[in-house]
PDB file of C-alpha atoms in Angstrom:
ATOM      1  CA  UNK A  71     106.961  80.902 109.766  1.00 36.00           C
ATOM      2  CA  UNK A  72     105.916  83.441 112.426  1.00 39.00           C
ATOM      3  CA  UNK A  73     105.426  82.275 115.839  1.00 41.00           C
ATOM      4  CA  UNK A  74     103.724  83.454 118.395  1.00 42.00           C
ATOM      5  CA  UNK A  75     106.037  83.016 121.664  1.00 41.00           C
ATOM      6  CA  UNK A  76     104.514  83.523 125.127  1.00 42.00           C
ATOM      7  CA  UNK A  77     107.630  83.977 127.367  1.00 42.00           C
ATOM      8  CA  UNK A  78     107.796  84.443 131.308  1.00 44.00           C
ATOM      9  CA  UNK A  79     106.466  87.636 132.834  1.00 41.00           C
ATOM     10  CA  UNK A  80     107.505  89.427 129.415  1.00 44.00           C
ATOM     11  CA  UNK A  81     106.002  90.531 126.448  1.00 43.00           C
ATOM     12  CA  UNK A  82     106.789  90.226 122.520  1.00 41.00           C
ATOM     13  CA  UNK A  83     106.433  91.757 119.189  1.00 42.00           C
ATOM     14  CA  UNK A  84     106.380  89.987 115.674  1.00 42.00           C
ATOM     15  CA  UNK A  85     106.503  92.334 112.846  1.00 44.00           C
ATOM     16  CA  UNK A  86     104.674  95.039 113.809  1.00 46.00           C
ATOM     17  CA  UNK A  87     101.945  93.346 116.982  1.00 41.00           C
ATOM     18  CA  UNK A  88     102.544  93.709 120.144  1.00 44.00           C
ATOM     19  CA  UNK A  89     101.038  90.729 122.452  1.00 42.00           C
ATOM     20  CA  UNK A  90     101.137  90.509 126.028  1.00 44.00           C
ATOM     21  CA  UNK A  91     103.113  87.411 127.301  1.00 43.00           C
ATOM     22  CA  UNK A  92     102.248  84.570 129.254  1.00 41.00           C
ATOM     23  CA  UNK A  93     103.466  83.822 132.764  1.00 41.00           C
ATOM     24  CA  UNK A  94     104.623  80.220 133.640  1.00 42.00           C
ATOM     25  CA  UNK A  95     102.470  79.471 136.807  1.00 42.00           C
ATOM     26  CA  UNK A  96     104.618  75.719 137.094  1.00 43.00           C
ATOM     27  CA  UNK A  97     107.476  74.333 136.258  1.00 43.00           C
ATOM     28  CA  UNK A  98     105.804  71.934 134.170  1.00 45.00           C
ATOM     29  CA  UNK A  99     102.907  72.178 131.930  1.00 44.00           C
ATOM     30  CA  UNK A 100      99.372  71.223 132.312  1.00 44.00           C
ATOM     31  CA  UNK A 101      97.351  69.696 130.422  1.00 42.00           C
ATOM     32  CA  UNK A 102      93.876  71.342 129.622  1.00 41.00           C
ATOM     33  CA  UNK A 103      95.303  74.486 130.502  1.00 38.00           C
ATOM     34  CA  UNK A 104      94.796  78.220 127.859  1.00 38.00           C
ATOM     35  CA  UNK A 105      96.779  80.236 126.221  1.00 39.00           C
ATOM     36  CA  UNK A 106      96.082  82.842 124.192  1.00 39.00           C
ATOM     37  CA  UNK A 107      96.515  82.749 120.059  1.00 37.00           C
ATOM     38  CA  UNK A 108      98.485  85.292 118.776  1.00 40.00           C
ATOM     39  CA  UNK A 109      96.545  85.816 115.949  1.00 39.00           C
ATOM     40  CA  UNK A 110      93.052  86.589 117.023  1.00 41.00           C
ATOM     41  CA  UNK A 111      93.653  86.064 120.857  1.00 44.00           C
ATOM     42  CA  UNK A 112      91.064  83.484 121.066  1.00 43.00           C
ATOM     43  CA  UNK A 113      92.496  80.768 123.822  1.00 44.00           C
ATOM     44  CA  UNK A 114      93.559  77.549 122.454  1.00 41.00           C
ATOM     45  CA  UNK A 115      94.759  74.568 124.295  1.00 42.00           C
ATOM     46  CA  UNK A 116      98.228  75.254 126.274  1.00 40.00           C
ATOM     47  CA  UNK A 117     100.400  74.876 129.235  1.00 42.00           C
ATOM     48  CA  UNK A 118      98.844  76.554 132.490  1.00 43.00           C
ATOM     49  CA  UNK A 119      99.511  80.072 132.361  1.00 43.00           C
ATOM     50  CA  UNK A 120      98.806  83.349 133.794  1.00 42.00           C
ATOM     51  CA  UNK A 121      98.753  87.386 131.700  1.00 41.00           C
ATOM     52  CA  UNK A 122     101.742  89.265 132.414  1.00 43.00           C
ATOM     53  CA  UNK A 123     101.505  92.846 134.046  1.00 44.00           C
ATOM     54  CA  UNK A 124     104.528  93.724 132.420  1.00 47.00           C
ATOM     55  CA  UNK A 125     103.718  94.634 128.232  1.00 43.00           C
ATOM     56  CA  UNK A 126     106.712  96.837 127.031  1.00 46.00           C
ATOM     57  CA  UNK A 127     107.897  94.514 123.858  1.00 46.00           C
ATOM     58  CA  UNK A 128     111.283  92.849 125.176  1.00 46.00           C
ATOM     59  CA  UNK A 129     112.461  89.545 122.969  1.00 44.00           C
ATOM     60  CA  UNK A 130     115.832  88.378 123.348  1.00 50.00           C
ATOM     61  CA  UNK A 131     117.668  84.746 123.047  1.00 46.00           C
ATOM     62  CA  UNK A 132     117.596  84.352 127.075  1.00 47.00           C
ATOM     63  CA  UNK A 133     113.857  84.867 126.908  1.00 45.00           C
ATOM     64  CA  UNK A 134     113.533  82.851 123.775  1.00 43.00           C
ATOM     65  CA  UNK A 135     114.605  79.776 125.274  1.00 42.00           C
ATOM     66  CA  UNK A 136     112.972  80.268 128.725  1.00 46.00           C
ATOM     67  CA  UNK A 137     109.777  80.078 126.237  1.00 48.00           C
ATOM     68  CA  UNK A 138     110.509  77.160 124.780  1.00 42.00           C
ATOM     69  CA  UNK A 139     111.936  75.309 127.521  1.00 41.00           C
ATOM     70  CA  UNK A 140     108.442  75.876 128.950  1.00 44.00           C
ATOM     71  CA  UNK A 141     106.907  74.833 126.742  1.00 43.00           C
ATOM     72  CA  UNK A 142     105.115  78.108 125.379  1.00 39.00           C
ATOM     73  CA  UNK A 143     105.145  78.481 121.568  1.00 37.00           C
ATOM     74  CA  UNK A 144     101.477  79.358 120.605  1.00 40.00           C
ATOM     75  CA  UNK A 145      99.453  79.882 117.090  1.00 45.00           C
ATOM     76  CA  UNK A 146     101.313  81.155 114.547  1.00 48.00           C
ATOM     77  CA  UNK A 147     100.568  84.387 112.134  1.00 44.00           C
ATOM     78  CA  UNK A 148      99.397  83.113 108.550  1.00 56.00           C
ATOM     79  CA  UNK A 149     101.685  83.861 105.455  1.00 57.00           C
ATOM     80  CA  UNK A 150      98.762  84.452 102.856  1.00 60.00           C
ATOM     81  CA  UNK A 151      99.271  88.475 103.773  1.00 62.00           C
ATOM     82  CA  UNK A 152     102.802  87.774 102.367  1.00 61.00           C
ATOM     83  CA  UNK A 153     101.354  85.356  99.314  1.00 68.00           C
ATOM     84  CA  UNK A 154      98.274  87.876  98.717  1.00 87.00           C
ATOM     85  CA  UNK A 155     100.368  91.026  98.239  1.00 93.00           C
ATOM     86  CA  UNK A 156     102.857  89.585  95.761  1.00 95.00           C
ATOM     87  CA  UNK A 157      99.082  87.622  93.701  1.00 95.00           C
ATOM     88  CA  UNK A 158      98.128  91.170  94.136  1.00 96.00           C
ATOM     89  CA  UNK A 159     100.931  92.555  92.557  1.00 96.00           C
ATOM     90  CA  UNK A 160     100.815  90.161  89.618  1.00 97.00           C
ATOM     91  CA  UNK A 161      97.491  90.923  88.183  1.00 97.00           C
ATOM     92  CA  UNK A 162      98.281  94.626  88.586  1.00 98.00           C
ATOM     93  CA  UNK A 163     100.692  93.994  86.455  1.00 98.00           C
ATOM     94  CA  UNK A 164      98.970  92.176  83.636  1.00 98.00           C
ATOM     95  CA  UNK A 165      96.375  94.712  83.883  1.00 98.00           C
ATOM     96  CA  UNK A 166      99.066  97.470  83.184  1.00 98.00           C
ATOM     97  CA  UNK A 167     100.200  95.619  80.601  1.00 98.00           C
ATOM     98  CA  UNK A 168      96.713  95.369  78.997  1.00 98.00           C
ATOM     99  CA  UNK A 169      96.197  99.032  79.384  1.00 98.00           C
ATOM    100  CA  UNK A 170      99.971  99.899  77.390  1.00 98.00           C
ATOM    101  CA  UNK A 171      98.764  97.561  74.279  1.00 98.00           C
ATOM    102  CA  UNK A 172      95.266  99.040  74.316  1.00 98.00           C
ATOM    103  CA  UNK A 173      96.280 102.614  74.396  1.00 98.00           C
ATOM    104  CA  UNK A 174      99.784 102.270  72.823  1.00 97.00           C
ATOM    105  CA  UNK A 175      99.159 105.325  70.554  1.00 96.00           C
ATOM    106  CA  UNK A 176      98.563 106.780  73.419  1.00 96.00           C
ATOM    107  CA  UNK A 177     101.860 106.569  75.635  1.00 97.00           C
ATOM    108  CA  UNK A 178     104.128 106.039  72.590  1.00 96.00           C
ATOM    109  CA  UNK A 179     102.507 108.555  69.815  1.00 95.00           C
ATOM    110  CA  UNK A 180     101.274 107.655  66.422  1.00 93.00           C
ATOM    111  CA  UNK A 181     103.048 107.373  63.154  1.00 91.00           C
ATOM    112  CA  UNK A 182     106.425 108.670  62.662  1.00 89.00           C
ATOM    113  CA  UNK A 183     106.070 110.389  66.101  1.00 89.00           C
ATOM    114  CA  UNK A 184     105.863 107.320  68.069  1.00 90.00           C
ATOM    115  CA  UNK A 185     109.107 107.917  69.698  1.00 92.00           C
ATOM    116  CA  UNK A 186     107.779 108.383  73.665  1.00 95.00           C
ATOM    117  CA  UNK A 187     110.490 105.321  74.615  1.00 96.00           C
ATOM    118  CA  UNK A 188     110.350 106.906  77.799  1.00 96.00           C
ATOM    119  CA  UNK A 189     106.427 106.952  78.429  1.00 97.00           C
ATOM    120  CA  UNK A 190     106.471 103.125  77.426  1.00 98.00           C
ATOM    121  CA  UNK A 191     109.129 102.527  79.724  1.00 98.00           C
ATOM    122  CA  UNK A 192     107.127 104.114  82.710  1.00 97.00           C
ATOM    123  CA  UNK A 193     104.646 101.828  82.083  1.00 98.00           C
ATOM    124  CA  UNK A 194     107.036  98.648  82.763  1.00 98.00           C
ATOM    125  CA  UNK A 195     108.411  99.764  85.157  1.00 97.00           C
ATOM    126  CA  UNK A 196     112.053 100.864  84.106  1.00 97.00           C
ATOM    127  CA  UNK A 197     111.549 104.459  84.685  1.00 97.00           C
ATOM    128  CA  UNK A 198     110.374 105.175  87.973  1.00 95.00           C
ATOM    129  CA  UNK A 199     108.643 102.988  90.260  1.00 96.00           C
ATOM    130  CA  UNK A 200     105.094 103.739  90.510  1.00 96.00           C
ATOM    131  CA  UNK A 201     104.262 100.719  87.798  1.00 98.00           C
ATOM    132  CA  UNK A 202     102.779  98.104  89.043  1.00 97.00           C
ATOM    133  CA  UNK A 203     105.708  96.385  86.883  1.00 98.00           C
ATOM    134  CA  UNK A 204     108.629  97.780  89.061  1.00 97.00           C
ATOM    135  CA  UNK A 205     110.945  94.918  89.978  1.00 96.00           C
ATOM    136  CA  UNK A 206     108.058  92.310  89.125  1.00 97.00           C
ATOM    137  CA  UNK A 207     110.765  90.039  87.941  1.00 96.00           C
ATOM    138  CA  UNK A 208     111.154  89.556  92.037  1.00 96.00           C
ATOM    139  CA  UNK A 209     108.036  89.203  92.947  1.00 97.00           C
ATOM    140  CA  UNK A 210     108.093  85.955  89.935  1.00 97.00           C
ATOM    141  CA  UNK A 211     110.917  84.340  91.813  1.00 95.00           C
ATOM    142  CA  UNK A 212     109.743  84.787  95.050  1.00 95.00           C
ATOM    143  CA  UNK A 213     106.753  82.887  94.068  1.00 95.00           C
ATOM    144  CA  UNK A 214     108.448  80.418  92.963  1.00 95.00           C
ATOM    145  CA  UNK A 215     107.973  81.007  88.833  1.00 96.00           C
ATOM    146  CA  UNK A 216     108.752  78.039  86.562  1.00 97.00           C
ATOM    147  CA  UNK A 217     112.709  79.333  85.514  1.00 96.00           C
ATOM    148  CA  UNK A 218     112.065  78.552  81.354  1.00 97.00           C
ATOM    149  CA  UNK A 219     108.930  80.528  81.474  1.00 97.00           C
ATOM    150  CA  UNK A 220     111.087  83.203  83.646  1.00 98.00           C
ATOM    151  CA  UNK A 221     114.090  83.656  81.627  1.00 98.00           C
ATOM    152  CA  UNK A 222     111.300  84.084  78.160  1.00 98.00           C
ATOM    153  CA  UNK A 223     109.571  86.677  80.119  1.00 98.00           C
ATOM    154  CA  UNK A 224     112.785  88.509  81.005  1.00 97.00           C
ATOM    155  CA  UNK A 225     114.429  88.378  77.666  1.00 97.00           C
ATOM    156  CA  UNK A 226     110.908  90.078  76.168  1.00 98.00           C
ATOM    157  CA  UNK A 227     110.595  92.335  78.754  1.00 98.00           C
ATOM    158  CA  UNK A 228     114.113  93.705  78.601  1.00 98.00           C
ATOM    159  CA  UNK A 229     113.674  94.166  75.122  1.00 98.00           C
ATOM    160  CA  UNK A 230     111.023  96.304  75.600  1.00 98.00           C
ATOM    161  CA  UNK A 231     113.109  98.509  77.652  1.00 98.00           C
ATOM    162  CA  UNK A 232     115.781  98.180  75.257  1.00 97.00           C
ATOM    163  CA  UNK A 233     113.427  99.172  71.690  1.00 97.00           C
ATOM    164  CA  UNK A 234     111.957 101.867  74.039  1.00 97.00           C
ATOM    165  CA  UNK A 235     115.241 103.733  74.936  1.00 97.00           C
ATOM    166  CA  UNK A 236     116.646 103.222  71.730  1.00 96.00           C
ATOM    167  CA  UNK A 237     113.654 105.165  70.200  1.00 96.00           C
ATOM    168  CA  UNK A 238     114.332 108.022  72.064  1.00 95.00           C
ATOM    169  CA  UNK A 239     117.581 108.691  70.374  1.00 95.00           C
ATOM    170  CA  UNK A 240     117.635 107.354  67.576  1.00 95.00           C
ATOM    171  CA  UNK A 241     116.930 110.088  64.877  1.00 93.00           C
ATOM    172  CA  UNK A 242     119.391 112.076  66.424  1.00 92.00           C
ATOM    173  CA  UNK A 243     121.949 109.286  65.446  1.00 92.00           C
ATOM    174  CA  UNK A 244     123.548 107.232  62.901  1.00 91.00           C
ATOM    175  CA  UNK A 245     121.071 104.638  64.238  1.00 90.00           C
ATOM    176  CA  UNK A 246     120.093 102.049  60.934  1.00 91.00           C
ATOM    177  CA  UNK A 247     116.466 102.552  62.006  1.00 95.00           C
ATOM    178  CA  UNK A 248     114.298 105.585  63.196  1.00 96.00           C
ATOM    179  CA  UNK A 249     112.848 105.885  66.384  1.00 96.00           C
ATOM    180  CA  UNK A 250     109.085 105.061  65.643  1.00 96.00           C
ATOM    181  CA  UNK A 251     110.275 101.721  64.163  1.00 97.00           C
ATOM    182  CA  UNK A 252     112.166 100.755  67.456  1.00 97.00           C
ATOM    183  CA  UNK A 253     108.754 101.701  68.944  1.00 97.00           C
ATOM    184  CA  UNK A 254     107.169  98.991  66.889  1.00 97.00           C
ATOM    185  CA  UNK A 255     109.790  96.215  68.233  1.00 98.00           C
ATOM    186  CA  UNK A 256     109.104  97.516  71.251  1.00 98.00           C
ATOM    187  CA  UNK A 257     104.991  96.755  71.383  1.00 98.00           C
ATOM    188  CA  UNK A 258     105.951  93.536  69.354  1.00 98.00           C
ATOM    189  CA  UNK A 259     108.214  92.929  72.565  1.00 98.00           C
ATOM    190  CA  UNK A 260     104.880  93.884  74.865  1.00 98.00           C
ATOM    191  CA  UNK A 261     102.783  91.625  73.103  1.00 98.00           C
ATOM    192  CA  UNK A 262     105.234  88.718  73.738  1.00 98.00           C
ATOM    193  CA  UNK A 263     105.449  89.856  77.295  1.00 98.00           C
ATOM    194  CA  UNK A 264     102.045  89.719  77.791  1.00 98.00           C
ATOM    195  CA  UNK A 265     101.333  86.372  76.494  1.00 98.00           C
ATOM    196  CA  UNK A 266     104.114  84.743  78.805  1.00 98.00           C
ATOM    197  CA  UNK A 267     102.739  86.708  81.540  1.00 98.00           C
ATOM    198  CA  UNK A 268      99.864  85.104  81.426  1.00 97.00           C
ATOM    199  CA  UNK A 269     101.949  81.673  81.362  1.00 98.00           C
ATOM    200  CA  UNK A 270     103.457  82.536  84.531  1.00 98.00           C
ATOM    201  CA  UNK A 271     100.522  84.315  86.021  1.00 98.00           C
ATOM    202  CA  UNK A 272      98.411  80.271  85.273  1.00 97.00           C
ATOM    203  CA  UNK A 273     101.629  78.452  86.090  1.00 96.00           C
ATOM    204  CA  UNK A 274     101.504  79.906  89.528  1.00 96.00           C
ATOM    205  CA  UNK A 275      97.723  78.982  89.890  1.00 95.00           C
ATOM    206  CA  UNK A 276      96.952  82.501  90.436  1.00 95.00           C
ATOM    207  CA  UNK A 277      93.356  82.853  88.814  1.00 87.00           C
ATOM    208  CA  UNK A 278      92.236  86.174  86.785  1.00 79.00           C
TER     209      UNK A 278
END
């Protein structure tokens, strides 16, 4: 949790903001007294307190605990930004995922030549990291992703990556099967992936 910390004749930063701090005009609080919120610098209800002249961002332990031995810990900033990103994240990547069944032919080739392991693989993620799908196993476990529905999804979606690379090489080798039929394990693998995706996705409560 992010707090807002108005500290004697100084001023703070949290992540990024810059706030002017709050100068102790007692010893002691007082009731019915204002400070300002960090967050949208309305005044809420605080210890009597005067602005600061003094705004370059300074935060250190000493300070820290002159502010809360005054009594001056104030609003806090709101960890949705945090929550929304990763939500955010999440249905990017089931739409990518829709987008690589729909137009499979498309990224992977058609027939026999459907060995473009590495187009599918850009896709998920494993080549580059412009997908939407780049480390998205994170993003599960930071929300918090049930761990059965987790390790399903991760054993699919590595087999796409596997099927995928293996197509790439594989007429060129001793390989028992030919690229464009590791290409078909691999969308049978997306399919998979997609449908506990969407487990996770209503597990998490996160609505698409």
């Amino acid at each position: 949790l992010l707090l807002a910390l108005a500290l004697p004749v100084h001023s703070f930063s949290i992540t990024g903001y810059s706030f002017p701090a709050l100068a102790c005009s007692s010893s002691k609080p007082q009731s019915g007294s204002l400070v300002l919120s960090a967050v949208d610098q309305h005044p809420v209800r605080k210890a009597d307190c005067t602005i600061a002249t003094d705004v370059r961002p300074r935060l250190n332990r000493r300070l820290l605990l002159e502010g809360v031995a005054c009594g001056f810990i104030a609003g806090s900033l709101p960890l949705p930004v945090i929550a929304d990103a990763d939500e955010d994240r999440i249905k990017a990547g089931y739409d990518t995922l829709n987008d690589l069944i729909d137009n499979w032919s498309k990224y992977a080739g058609v027939g026999k030549e459907a060995v473009n392991g590495d187009n599918v693989r850009r896709q998920i993620g494993t080549v580059g990291n412009k997908s939407p799908l780049f480390n998205i196993r994170k993003v599960f476990l930071r929300k918090g992703a049930d761990i059965d529905l987790f390790e399903a999804f991760e054993k699919e979606y590595a087999q796409i990556e596997a099927n995928s690379y293996s197509a790439i090489f594989a007429d060129y080798s001793t390989s028992p099967k030919r690229g464009y039929q590791y290409i078909e394990d691999a969308y049978n693998n997306t399919k998979k992936t997609r449908s506990i995706y969407k487990e996770l996705m209503q597990d998490l409560g996160i609505k698409y």
